[in-house]
Amino acid sequence: MNIIITPNQSPVSDSVREEMVAAGGFGKFYTDNMVIANWSEADGWGDAVLQPYGPLTLDPATAVFHYGQEIFEGMKAYSQPDGGISLFRPEANAARFGRSAARLALPEMPIEFFVQSVEELVKQDRNWVPKNFGESLYLRPFMIATEVGLGVRPSNKAMYLLIATPASAYFDPSKAVTVWISTEYVRAAEGGTGEAKCGGNYAASLIAQKQAALQGCDQVVWLDAKERFWVEEMGGMNLYFVKGSGADATIVTPKLTGTLLPGITRDSILTVAADLGYKVEEVMISIDDWRDGVASGEITEIFACGTAAVVSPIGAAKSAHGTWTTGDGNPGPITAQIRETLLGIQHGTIEDKHGWNKRVC
Ligand code: PLP
Ligand code: COI
């Protein structure tokens, strides 16, 4: 597969772009270009085209609109101290995209091609990558089923797209995230799509997100579908619990059971925390463990992690079983240390011992 480069000949002006980049937030503005590639069962993948960002024209009977056959990824490009730009573990996103595609009966895309498409867009739109530490260019690769027809079957056509948006904090960094632990709705059950990054998982989560907001909470926390007892993850992030404090602290995260999204940030923190000298465990964590650990003081910090959110402290957890508050709303010392270390590696100010950064330009 090749990438044909036909970039936007009328990019936004430097001053407008700089304003958009400085505006921060998440997903407010999109860069000058995007990448599109089409697949058909008959011909496989065609060449990708890097072209001006713009709307799509699709037949109203296109499969994705009706049966939600869609997957996506989320990854970031980070400015480096010498003015260059790096991606963080792009092959891991490519591999997860492949697994999501397989689960949603969409075509798998060669890993090299996925990574190349991301590199080309970042190179083309490099001026959109924010320079500040903790800010980045968020990349959203996604794939939709494009066969036209209302029969319920795996689509024989698909479209891959890649768009990019400058990103700063997903959550207001000055306050801890509050969570509503849902016992009414579940995100994923065994045999379902919990491990895949597909739009349908998020569509099905929105009612619980609404419920969380009605309870005055920022996010929903999911429990397992069977017992509604085991903590799985948060809206669009994985969870970590810090037990104890100082050098003797243990950092635990819910074990991957097949219903959680295997986050790349989660996976990286397993290594970063161990490198920092902490004991790290992947275990089953129940809501009782959460409540009792907070009450006894054993749990000293809780944080959420993900590409968009990076590392964000969690304060109050509310549920049908009561409210338990951890910390004072500010990131605890270990949460802050892990956040700074991970961002340092991503921005090239801390040694990348594990070869995670991929230099783009
Ligand atoms: N869990 C869910 C449901 C997510 O949507 C995300 C975000 O991608 C994550 C966890 C964190 O994954 P990652 O660290 O790969 O961004
Ligand atoms: C990400 O962190 O990349 C996510 O996908 C989370 C959310 C914005 C859906």
mmCIF file of C-alpha atoms and ligand atoms in Angstrom:
data_model
loop_
_atom_site.group_PDB
_atom_site.id
_atom_site.type_symbol
_atom_site.label_atom_id
_atom_site.label_comp_id
_atom_site.label_asym_id
_atom_site.label_seq_id
_atom_site.Cartn_x
_atom_site.Cartn_y
_atom_site.Cartn_z
ATOM 1 C CA MET A 1 0.000 0.000 0.000
ATOM 2 C CA ASN A 2 1.220 3.465 -0.886
ATOM 3 C CA ILE A 3 0.268 6.855 0.429
ATOM 4 C CA ILE A 4 -0.451 9.474 -2.184
ATOM 5 C CA ILE A 5 0.262 12.908 -0.753
ATOM 6 C CA THR A 6 -2.054 15.656 -2.032
ATOM 7 C CA PRO A 7 -2.047 18.128 0.848
ATOM 8 C CA ASN A 8 -4.306 21.071 1.499
ATOM 9 C CA GLN A 9 -3.215 23.997 -0.697
ATOM 10 C CA SER A 10 -5.138 26.481 1.449
ATOM 11 C CA PRO A 11 -4.117 25.641 5.022
ATOM 12 C CA VAL A 12 -5.347 27.934 7.763
ATOM 13 C CA SER A 13 -3.086 30.928 8.363
ATOM 14 C CA ASP A 14 -0.255 30.706 10.896
ATOM 15 C CA SER A 15 -2.008 33.073 13.279
ATOM 16 C CA VAL A 16 -5.340 31.199 13.174
ATOM 17 C CA ARG A 17 -3.581 27.854 13.603
ATOM 18 C CA GLU A 18 -1.578 29.185 16.550
ATOM 19 C CA GLU A 19 -4.809 30.375 18.185
ATOM 20 C CA MET A 20 -6.387 26.964 17.659
ATOM 21 C CA VAL A 21 -3.367 25.159 19.090
ATOM 22 C CA ALA A 22 -3.272 27.545 22.057
ATOM 23 C CA ALA A 23 -6.988 27.018 22.739
ATOM 24 C CA GLY A 24 -6.193 23.605 24.218
ATOM 25 C CA GLY A 25 -8.964 21.264 25.311
ATOM 26 C CA PHE A 26 -9.739 18.107 23.386
ATOM 27 C CA GLY A 27 -11.153 17.736 19.886
ATOM 28 C CA LYS A 28 -12.087 21.375 19.271
ATOM 29 C CA PHE A 29 -10.161 21.947 16.039
ATOM 30 C CA TYR A 30 -8.819 19.651 13.341
ATOM 31 C CA THR A 31 -5.657 19.970 11.302
ATOM 32 C CA ASP A 32 -5.437 20.884 7.612
ATOM 33 C CA ASN A 33 -5.241 17.318 6.337
ATOM 34 C CA MET A 34 -6.538 13.790 6.837
ATOM 35 C CA VAL A 35 -5.819 10.343 5.407
ATOM 36 C CA ILE A 36 -8.356 8.092 3.698
ATOM 37 C CA ALA A 37 -7.962 4.549 2.352
ATOM 38 C CA ASN A 38 -10.624 2.231 0.987
ATOM 39 C CA TRP A 39 -10.852 -1.540 1.212
ATOM 40 C CA SER A 40 -13.040 -3.986 -0.630
ATOM 41 C CA GLU A 41 -13.353 -7.711 -0.246
ATOM 42 C CA ALA A 42 -12.647 -8.068 -3.962
ATOM 43 C CA ASP A 43 -9.522 -5.873 -4.182
ATOM 44 C CA GLY A 44 -8.178 -5.531 -0.643
ATOM 45 C CA TRP A 45 -6.700 -2.183 0.416
ATOM 46 C CA GLY A 46 -6.251 0.528 -2.187
ATOM 47 C CA ASP A 47 -3.674 3.292 -1.878
ATOM 48 C CA ALA A 48 -4.203 5.757 0.930
ATOM 49 C CA VAL A 49 -4.528 9.438 0.140
ATOM 50 C CA LEU A 50 -3.395 12.273 2.383
ATOM 51 C CA GLN A 51 -5.770 15.065 1.411
ATOM 52 C CA PRO A 52 -7.380 18.234 2.761
ATOM 53 C CA TYR A 53 -9.522 17.702 5.864
ATOM 54 C CA GLY A 54 -13.172 17.857 4.913
ATOM 55 C CA PRO A 55 -16.617 16.266 4.992
ATOM 56 C CA LEU A 56 -17.464 12.854 3.590
ATOM 57 C CA THR A 57 -20.303 12.084 1.221
ATOM 58 C CA LEU A 58 -21.872 8.723 1.974
ATOM 59 C CA ASP A 59 -25.028 6.989 0.836
ATOM 60 C CA PRO A 60 -27.643 7.030 3.614
ATOM 61 C CA ALA A 61 -27.845 3.228 3.364
ATOM 62 C CA THR A 62 -24.124 2.862 4.213
ATOM 63 C CA ALA A 63 -23.747 -0.001 6.698
ATOM 64 C CA VAL A 64 -22.010 1.940 9.471
ATOM 65 C CA PHE A 65 -25.026 4.215 9.953
ATOM 66 C CA HIS A 66 -27.294 1.274 10.693
ATOM 67 C CA TYR A 67 -25.350 -1.438 12.431
ATOM 68 C CA GLY A 68 -22.469 0.474 13.957
ATOM 69 C CA GLN A 69 -19.648 -1.528 12.382
ATOM 70 C CA GLU A 70 -16.878 0.887 13.392
ATOM 71 C CA ILE A 71 -13.589 0.872 15.279
ATOM 72 C CA PHE A 72 -11.147 3.577 16.315
ATOM 73 C CA GLU A 73 -7.841 4.289 18.003
ATOM 74 C CA GLY A 74 -6.429 7.163 20.034
ATOM 75 C CA MET A 75 -2.736 8.073 20.085
ATOM 76 C CA LYS A 76 -0.585 11.182 20.362
ATOM 77 C CA ALA A 77 2.397 12.932 18.766
ATOM 78 C CA TYR A 78 4.649 14.766 21.241
ATOM 79 C CA SER A 79 7.063 17.644 20.689
ATOM 80 C CA GLN A 80 10.663 16.840 21.651
ATOM 81 C CA PRO A 81 13.276 19.125 23.257
ATOM 82 C CA ASP A 82 15.144 19.571 19.930
ATOM 83 C CA GLY A 83 11.987 20.640 18.110
ATOM 84 C CA GLY A 84 11.335 17.203 16.601
ATOM 85 C CA ILE A 85 8.212 15.091 17.035
ATOM 86 C CA SER A 86 7.733 11.532 18.308
ATOM 87 C CA LEU A 87 4.876 9.074 18.502
ATOM 88 C CA PHE A 88 4.484 6.881 21.582
ATOM 89 C CA ARG A 89 4.262 3.116 20.956
ATOM 90 C CA PRO A 90 2.374 3.479 17.634
ATOM 91 C CA GLU A 91 2.785 -0.239 16.889
ATOM 92 C CA ALA A 92 0.770 -1.011 20.018
ATOM 93 C CA ASN A 93 -2.121 1.079 18.695
ATOM 94 C CA ALA A 94 -1.767 -0.588 15.298
ATOM 95 C CA ALA A 95 -1.907 -4.027 16.896
ATOM 96 C CA ARG A 96 -4.984 -3.130 18.957
ATOM 97 C CA PHE A 97 -6.628 -1.660 15.832
ATOM 98 C CA GLY A 98 -6.057 -5.032 14.173
ATOM 99 C CA ARG A 99 -7.634 -6.897 17.088
ATOM 100 C CA SER A 100 -10.599 -4.501 17.141
ATOM 101 C CA ALA A 101 -11.007 -4.964 13.379
ATOM 102 C CA ALA A 102 -11.045 -8.737 13.741
ATOM 103 C CA ARG A 103 -13.694 -8.566 16.489
ATOM 104 C CA LEU A 104 -15.931 -6.246 14.448
ATOM 105 C CA ALA A 105 -15.516 -8.288 11.249
ATOM 106 C CA LEU A 106 -13.671 -5.418 9.575
ATOM 107 C CA PRO A 107 -10.524 -5.912 7.495
ATOM 108 C CA GLU A 108 -7.203 -5.914 9.296
ATOM 109 C CA MET A 109 -4.732 -3.321 8.129
ATOM 110 C CA PRO A 110 -1.002 -4.088 7.965
ATOM 111 C CA ILE A 111 0.731 -2.629 11.039
ATOM 112 C CA GLU A 112 3.381 -0.869 8.913
ATOM 113 C CA PHE A 113 0.682 0.794 6.858
ATOM 114 C CA PHE A 114 -1.225 2.046 9.893
ATOM 115 C CA VAL A 115 1.985 3.475 11.389
ATOM 116 C CA GLN A 116 3.079 4.981 8.079
ATOM 117 C CA SER A 117 -0.256 6.754 7.651
ATOM 118 C CA VAL A 118 0.095 8.301 11.107
ATOM 119 C CA GLU A 119 3.701 9.345 10.434
ATOM 120 C CA GLU A 120 2.776 10.997 7.130
ATOM 121 C CA LEU A 121 -0.077 12.999 8.652
ATOM 122 C CA VAL A 122 2.075 14.126 11.579
ATOM 123 C CA LYS A 123 4.874 15.173 9.199
ATOM 124 C CA GLN A 124 2.456 17.064 6.995
ATOM 125 C CA ASP A 125 0.672 18.798 9.877
ATOM 126 C CA ARG A 126 3.729 19.115 12.154
ATOM 127 C CA ASN A 127 3.010 22.784 12.828
ATOM 128 C CA TRP A 128 -0.131 21.707 14.656
ATOM 129 C CA VAL A 129 1.798 19.790 17.328
ATOM 130 C CA PRO A 130 1.699 21.904 20.509
ATOM 131 C CA LYS A 131 5.103 22.744 21.969
ATOM 132 C CA ASN A 132 4.149 22.807 25.655
ATOM 133 C CA PHE A 133 4.943 19.894 27.956
ATOM 134 C CA GLY A 134 1.758 17.889 28.544
ATOM 135 C CA GLU A 135 0.177 19.009 25.277
ATOM 136 C CA SER A 136 0.201 16.985 22.088
ATOM 137 C CA LEU A 137 -1.433 16.277 18.764
ATOM 138 C CA TYR A 138 -4.134 13.652 19.300
ATOM 139 C CA LEU A 139 -4.521 11.277 16.376
ATOM 140 C CA ARG A 140 -7.756 9.482 15.721
ATOM 141 C CA PRO A 141 -7.490 6.597 13.250
ATOM 142 C CA PHE A 142 -10.847 4.910 12.591
ATOM 143 C CA MET A 143 -12.538 2.520 10.234
ATOM 144 C CA ILE A 144 -16.148 2.355 9.073
ATOM 145 C CA ALA A 145 -18.179 -0.217 7.156
ATOM 146 C CA THR A 146 -19.068 1.336 3.803
ATOM 147 C CA GLU A 147 -21.060 -1.322 1.958
ATOM 148 C CA VAL A 148 -24.357 0.187 0.875
ATOM 149 C CA GLY A 149 -27.302 -1.959 1.892
ATOM 150 C CA LEU A 150 -29.440 -2.814 4.858
ATOM 151 C CA GLY A 151 -28.718 -6.538 5.091
ATOM 152 C CA VAL A 152 -27.128 -7.428 8.404
ATOM 153 C CA ARG A 153 -23.793 -8.938 7.378
ATOM 154 C CA PRO A 154 -20.101 -8.081 7.585
ATOM 155 C CA SER A 155 -19.542 -5.240 5.160
ATOM 156 C CA ASN A 156 -17.656 -6.072 1.970
ATOM 157 C CA LYS A 157 -16.316 -2.505 1.851
ATOM 158 C CA ALA A 158 -14.583 -0.410 4.478
ATOM 159 C CA MET A 159 -12.976 2.998 4.757
ATOM 160 C CA TYR A 160 -9.995 3.862 6.964
ATOM 161 C CA LEU A 161 -9.634 7.477 8.027
ATOM 162 C CA LEU A 162 -7.150 9.385 10.122
ATOM 163 C CA ILE A 163 -7.740 12.836 11.570
ATOM 164 C CA ALA A 164 -5.774 14.906 14.093
ATOM 165 C CA THR A 165 -6.592 17.512 16.719
ATOM 166 C CA PRO A 166 -4.378 19.520 19.094
ATOM 167 C CA ALA A 167 -4.974 18.399 22.681
ATOM 168 C CA SER A 168 -4.199 19.646 26.143
ATOM 169 C CA ALA A 169 -5.928 18.366 29.275
ATOM 170 C CA TYR A 170 -8.981 16.133 28.824
ATOM 171 C CA PHE A 171 -9.981 16.896 32.415
ATOM 172 C CA ASP A 172 -9.593 20.160 34.285
ATOM 173 C CA PRO A 173 -6.175 19.504 35.861
ATOM 174 C CA SER A 174 -7.006 21.591 38.925
ATOM 175 C CA LYS A 175 -9.545 19.141 40.319
ATOM 176 C CA ALA A 176 -9.866 15.426 40.917
ATOM 177 C CA VAL A 177 -12.303 13.476 38.764
ATOM 178 C CA THR A 178 -15.418 12.308 40.594
ATOM 179 C CA VAL A 179 -16.916 8.994 39.558
ATOM 180 C CA TRP A 180 -20.302 7.298 39.644
ATOM 181 C CA ILE A 181 -19.953 3.542 40.045
ATOM 182 C CA SER A 182 -22.806 2.141 37.996
ATOM 183 C CA THR A 183 -24.565 -0.943 39.314
ATOM 184 C CA GLU A 184 -27.430 -0.550 36.836
ATOM 185 C CA TYR A 185 -25.601 -0.561 33.508
ATOM 186 C CA VAL A 186 -22.608 -2.550 32.337
ATOM 187 C CA ARG A 187 -20.047 -1.775 29.649
ATOM 188 C CA ALA A 188 -19.029 -5.247 28.617
ATOM 189 C CA ALA A 189 -19.757 -8.893 29.251
ATOM 190 C CA GLU A 190 -17.748 -12.014 28.512
ATOM 191 C CA GLY A 191 -17.898 -12.749 24.807
ATOM 192 C CA GLY A 192 -18.870 -9.146 24.044
ATOM 193 C CA THR A 193 -16.813 -6.310 22.584
ATOM 194 C CA GLY A 194 -15.191 -4.937 25.759
ATOM 195 C CA GLU A 195 -11.650 -5.591 24.549
ATOM 196 C CA ALA A 196 -12.297 -3.862 21.233
ATOM 197 C CA LYS A 197 -12.173 -0.132 20.705
ATOM 198 C CA CYS A 198 -15.451 0.162 18.823
ATOM 199 C CA GLY A 199 -17.879 3.067 18.740
ATOM 200 C CA GLY A 200 -20.725 0.849 19.932
ATOM 201 C CA ASN A 201 -19.107 0.434 23.350
ATOM 202 C CA TYR A 202 -19.179 4.183 23.819
ATOM 203 C CA ALA A 203 -22.711 4.620 22.443
ATOM 204 C CA ALA A 204 -23.949 2.068 24.967
ATOM 205 C CA SER A 205 -22.096 3.846 27.778
ATOM 206 C CA LEU A 206 -23.675 7.266 27.322
ATOM 207 C CA ILE A 207 -26.807 6.639 29.370
ATOM 208 C CA ALA A 208 -24.629 5.716 32.348
ATOM 209 C CA GLN A 209 -22.494 8.788 31.690
ATOM 210 C CA LYS A 210 -25.697 10.836 31.814
ATOM 211 C CA GLN A 211 -26.640 9.164 35.068
ATOM 212 C CA ALA A 212 -23.188 9.974 36.440
ATOM 213 C CA ALA A 213 -23.710 13.635 35.535
ATOM 214 C CA LEU A 214 -27.100 13.639 37.294
ATOM 215 C CA GLN A 215 -25.292 12.386 40.386
ATOM 216 C CA GLY A 216 -22.864 15.285 40.074
ATOM 217 C CA CYS A 217 -20.046 13.019 38.875
ATOM 218 C CA ASP A 218 -17.663 13.507 35.946
ATOM 219 C CA GLN A 219 -17.336 9.907 34.812
ATOM 220 C CA VAL A 220 -18.836 6.459 35.164
ATOM 221 C CA VAL A 221 -16.942 3.479 36.591
ATOM 222 C CA TRP A 222 -17.893 0.060 35.264
ATOM 223 C CA LEU A 223 -18.259 -3.118 37.244
ATOM 224 C CA ASP A 224 -18.244 -6.646 35.835
ATOM 225 C CA ALA A 225 -21.469 -7.723 34.159
ATOM 226 C CA LYS A 226 -22.080 -10.908 36.154
ATOM 227 C CA GLU A 227 -21.658 -9.982 39.800
ATOM 228 C CA ARG A 228 -21.621 -6.190 39.527
ATOM 229 C CA PHE A 229 -18.863 -6.370 42.109
ATOM 230 C CA TRP A 230 -15.484 -6.299 40.368
ATOM 231 C CA VAL A 231 -14.130 -2.924 39.297
ATOM 232 C CA GLU A 232 -13.243 -2.870 35.600
ATOM 233 C CA GLU A 233 -12.504 0.605 34.239
ATOM 234 C CA MET A 234 -13.749 4.148 33.841
ATOM 235 C CA GLY A 235 -15.586 5.791 30.884
ATOM 236 C CA GLY A 236 -12.622 5.912 28.534
ATOM 237 C CA MET A 237 -9.743 5.143 30.866
ATOM 238 C CA ASN A 238 -8.208 2.396 32.976
ATOM 239 C CA LEU A 239 -7.857 2.652 36.752
ATOM 240 C CA TYR A 240 -4.994 2.402 39.231
ATOM 241 C CA PHE A 241 -5.101 2.254 43.038
ATOM 242 C CA VAL A 242 -2.124 3.197 45.216
ATOM 243 C CA LYS A 243 -1.854 1.279 48.482
ATOM 244 C CA GLY A 244 0.409 2.629 51.185
ATOM 245 C CA SER A 245 2.817 5.487 50.584
ATOM 246 C CA GLY A 246 6.420 6.331 49.852
ATOM 247 C CA ALA A 247 8.870 3.787 48.503
ATOM 248 C CA ASP A 248 6.872 0.900 50.011
ATOM 249 C CA ALA A 249 3.674 1.702 48.099
ATOM 250 C CA THR A 250 2.034 -0.952 45.966
ATOM 251 C CA ILE A 251 0.278 0.091 42.803
ATOM 252 C CA VAL A 252 -2.579 -2.094 41.646
ATOM 253 C CA THR A 253 -4.754 -2.116 38.554
ATOM 254 C CA PRO A 254 -7.716 -4.313 37.661
ATOM 255 C CA LYS A 255 -6.608 -7.459 35.908
ATOM 256 C CA LEU A 256 -7.507 -7.825 32.218
ATOM 257 C CA THR A 257 -10.323 -10.350 32.167
ATOM 258 C CA GLY A 258 -11.324 -10.055 28.531
ATOM 259 C CA THR A 259 -13.956 -7.398 29.174
ATOM 260 C CA LEU A 260 -11.646 -4.426 29.796
ATOM 261 C CA LEU A 261 -9.971 -2.368 27.129
ATOM 262 C CA PRO A 262 -6.247 -3.176 27.362
ATOM 263 C CA GLY A 263 -4.955 0.372 27.568
ATOM 264 C CA ILE A 264 -1.511 1.211 26.260
ATOM 265 C CA THR A 265 -1.124 3.810 29.013
ATOM 266 C CA ARG A 266 -2.112 1.163 31.586
ATOM 267 C CA ASP A 267 0.458 -1.197 30.144
ATOM 268 C CA SER A 268 3.170 1.484 30.085
ATOM 269 C CA ILE A 269 2.469 2.435 33.715
ATOM 270 C CA LEU A 270 2.971 -1.184 34.813
ATOM 271 C CA THR A 271 6.553 -0.777 33.592
ATOM 272 C CA VAL A 272 7.093 2.862 34.603
ATOM 273 C CA ALA A 273 5.892 2.213 38.178
ATOM 274 C CA ALA A 274 8.130 -0.851 38.491
ATOM 275 C CA ASP A 275 11.071 1.178 37.116
ATOM 276 C CA LEU A 276 10.370 3.762 39.850
ATOM 277 C CA GLY A 277 10.735 0.986 42.413
ATOM 278 C CA TYR A 278 7.101 0.351 43.295
ATOM 279 C CA LYS A 279 5.535 -3.046 43.649
ATOM 280 C CA VAL A 280 2.988 -3.409 40.859
ATOM 281 C CA GLU A 281 0.089 -5.856 40.721
ATOM 282 C CA GLU A 282 -2.688 -6.715 38.284
ATOM 283 C CA VAL A 283 -5.470 -8.108 40.465
ATOM 284 C CA MET A 284 -9.240 -8.359 40.815
ATOM 285 C CA ILE A 285 -10.440 -5.325 42.813
ATOM 286 C CA SER A 286 -13.965 -5.288 44.214
ATOM 287 C CA ILE A 287 -16.126 -2.350 45.227
ATOM 288 C CA ASP A 288 -15.727 -3.628 48.804
ATOM 289 C CA ASP A 289 -11.933 -3.414 48.435
ATOM 290 C CA TRP A 290 -12.358 0.159 47.193
ATOM 291 C CA ARG A 291 -14.716 1.216 50.020
ATOM 292 C CA ASP A 292 -12.793 -0.578 52.783
ATOM 293 C CA GLY A 293 -9.379 0.473 51.462
ATOM 294 C CA VAL A 294 -10.417 4.123 51.435
ATOM 295 C CA ALA A 295 -12.026 3.820 54.896
ATOM 296 C CA SER A 296 -8.955 2.200 56.475
ATOM 297 C CA GLY A 297 -6.544 4.554 54.732
ATOM 298 C CA GLU A 298 -4.793 1.663 52.949
ATOM 299 C CA ILE A 299 -5.763 3.162 49.571
ATOM 300 C CA THR A 300 -4.014 6.507 49.498
ATOM 301 C CA GLU A 301 -4.444 7.540 45.858
ATOM 302 C CA ILE A 302 -6.567 6.507 42.887
ATOM 303 C CA PHE A 303 -5.982 7.614 39.340
ATOM 304 C CA ALA A 304 -7.363 7.056 35.869
ATOM 305 C CA CYS A 305 -5.098 6.689 32.858
ATOM 306 C CA GLY A 306 -5.484 6.754 29.121
ATOM 307 C CA THR A 307 -4.145 8.473 26.040
ATOM 308 C CA ALA A 308 -6.588 11.384 26.197
ATOM 309 C CA ALA A 309 -6.583 11.760 29.988
ATOM 310 C CA VAL A 310 -2.893 10.864 30.568
ATOM 311 C CA VAL A 311 -2.969 10.351 34.367
ATOM 312 C CA SER A 312 -5.795 12.028 36.297
ATOM 313 C CA PRO A 313 -6.493 11.793 40.028
ATOM 314 C CA ILE A 314 -9.824 10.388 41.197
ATOM 315 C CA GLY A 315 -11.424 11.854 44.288
ATOM 316 C CA ALA A 316 -14.956 10.978 45.323
ATOM 317 C CA ALA A 317 -16.538 7.721 44.200
ATOM 318 C CA LYS A 318 -20.318 7.640 44.529
ATOM 319 C CA SER A 319 -22.549 4.614 44.093
ATOM 320 C CA ALA A 320 -25.759 3.050 45.314
ATOM 321 C CA HIS A 321 -23.578 1.822 48.204
ATOM 322 C CA GLY A 322 -22.398 5.220 49.405
ATOM 323 C CA THR A 323 -19.686 7.804 48.748
ATOM 324 C CA TRP A 324 -15.982 7.247 49.419
ATOM 325 C CA THR A 325 -13.466 10.010 48.963
ATOM 326 C CA THR A 326 -9.757 9.560 48.386
ATOM 327 C CA GLY A 327 -7.290 12.397 48.759
ATOM 328 C CA ASP A 328 -8.076 16.100 48.768
ATOM 329 C CA GLY A 329 -8.720 16.735 45.099
ATOM 330 C CA ASN A 330 -5.065 17.309 44.238
ATOM 331 C CA PRO A 331 -2.956 14.602 42.620
ATOM 332 C CA GLY A 332 -1.259 12.529 45.323
ATOM 333 C CA PRO A 333 2.557 12.339 45.196
ATOM 334 C CA ILE A 334 2.727 8.966 43.441
ATOM 335 C CA THR A 335 0.047 9.900 40.891
ATOM 336 C CA ALA A 336 1.994 13.094 40.152
ATOM 337 C CA GLN A 337 5.300 11.219 39.909
ATOM 338 C CA ILE A 338 3.894 8.666 37.475
ATOM 339 C CA ARG A 339 2.277 11.360 35.371
ATOM 340 C CA GLU A 340 5.488 13.405 35.205
ATOM 341 C CA THR A 341 7.591 10.333 34.412
ATOM 342 C CA LEU A 342 5.322 9.113 31.645
ATOM 343 C CA LEU A 343 5.016 12.582 30.108
ATOM 344 C CA GLY A 344 8.786 13.026 30.464
ATOM 345 C CA ILE A 345 9.422 9.865 28.469
ATOM 346 C CA GLN A 346 6.860 10.877 25.848
ATOM 347 C CA HIS A 347 8.344 14.370 25.502
ATOM 348 C CA GLY A 348 11.937 13.110 25.461
ATOM 349 C CA THR A 349 13.012 14.776 28.719
ATOM 350 C CA ILE A 350 13.373 11.438 30.545
ATOM 351 C CA GLU A 351 15.332 8.533 29.075
ATOM 352 C CA ASP A 352 13.197 6.227 26.933
ATOM 353 C CA LYS A 353 14.689 2.985 28.298
ATOM 354 C CA HIS A 354 12.146 0.744 26.636
ATOM 355 C CA GLY A 355 12.359 2.156 23.118
ATOM 356 C CA TRP A 356 8.745 3.375 23.176
ATOM 357 C CA ASN A 357 9.189 6.629 21.244
ATOM 358 C CA LYS A 358 9.149 6.605 17.465
ATOM 359 C CA ARG A 359 10.704 9.672 15.976
ATOM 360 C CA VAL A 360 8.675 11.090 13.074
ATOM 361 C CA CYS A 361 10.521 14.270 12.186
HETATM 362 N N1 PLP B 1 -10.460 2.131 28.516
HETATM 363 C C1 PLP B 1 -11.290 2.658 27.592
HETATM 364 C C2 PLP B 1 -12.717 2.234 27.598
HETATM 365 C C3 PLP B 1 -10.795 3.593 26.663
HETATM 366 O O1 PLP B 1 -11.605 4.138 25.761
HETATM 367 C C4 PLP B 1 -9.438 3.961 26.713
HETATM 368 C C5 PLP B 1 -8.908 4.946 25.771
HETATM 369 O O2 PLP B 1 -8.375 4.662 24.774
HETATM 370 C C6 PLP B 1 -8.614 3.374 27.677
HETATM 371 C C7 PLP B 1 -9.168 2.467 28.570
HETATM 372 C C8 PLP B 1 -7.157 3.696 27.751
HETATM 373 O O3 PLP B 1 -6.462 3.170 26.671
HETATM 374 P P1 PLP B 1 -5.127 3.832 26.123
HETATM 375 O O4 PLP B 1 -4.245 3.976 27.301
HETATM 376 O O5 PLP B 1 -4.607 2.868 25.140
HETATM 377 O O6 PLP B 1 -5.510 5.133 25.549
HETATM 378 C C1 COI B 2 -8.352 7.874 24.313
HETATM 379 O O1 COI B 2 -7.817 8.087 25.384
HETATM 380 O O2 COI B 2 -7.724 7.837 23.251
HETATM 381 C C2 COI B 2 -9.759 7.604 24.227
HETATM 382 O O3 COI B 2 -10.159 7.054 23.253
HETATM 383 C C3 COI B 2 -10.611 7.997 25.345
HETATM 384 C C4 COI B 2 -11.850 8.741 24.949
HETATM 385 C C5 COI B 2 -11.587 10.110 24.423
HETATM 386 C C6 COI B 2 -12.746 7.930 24.068
#
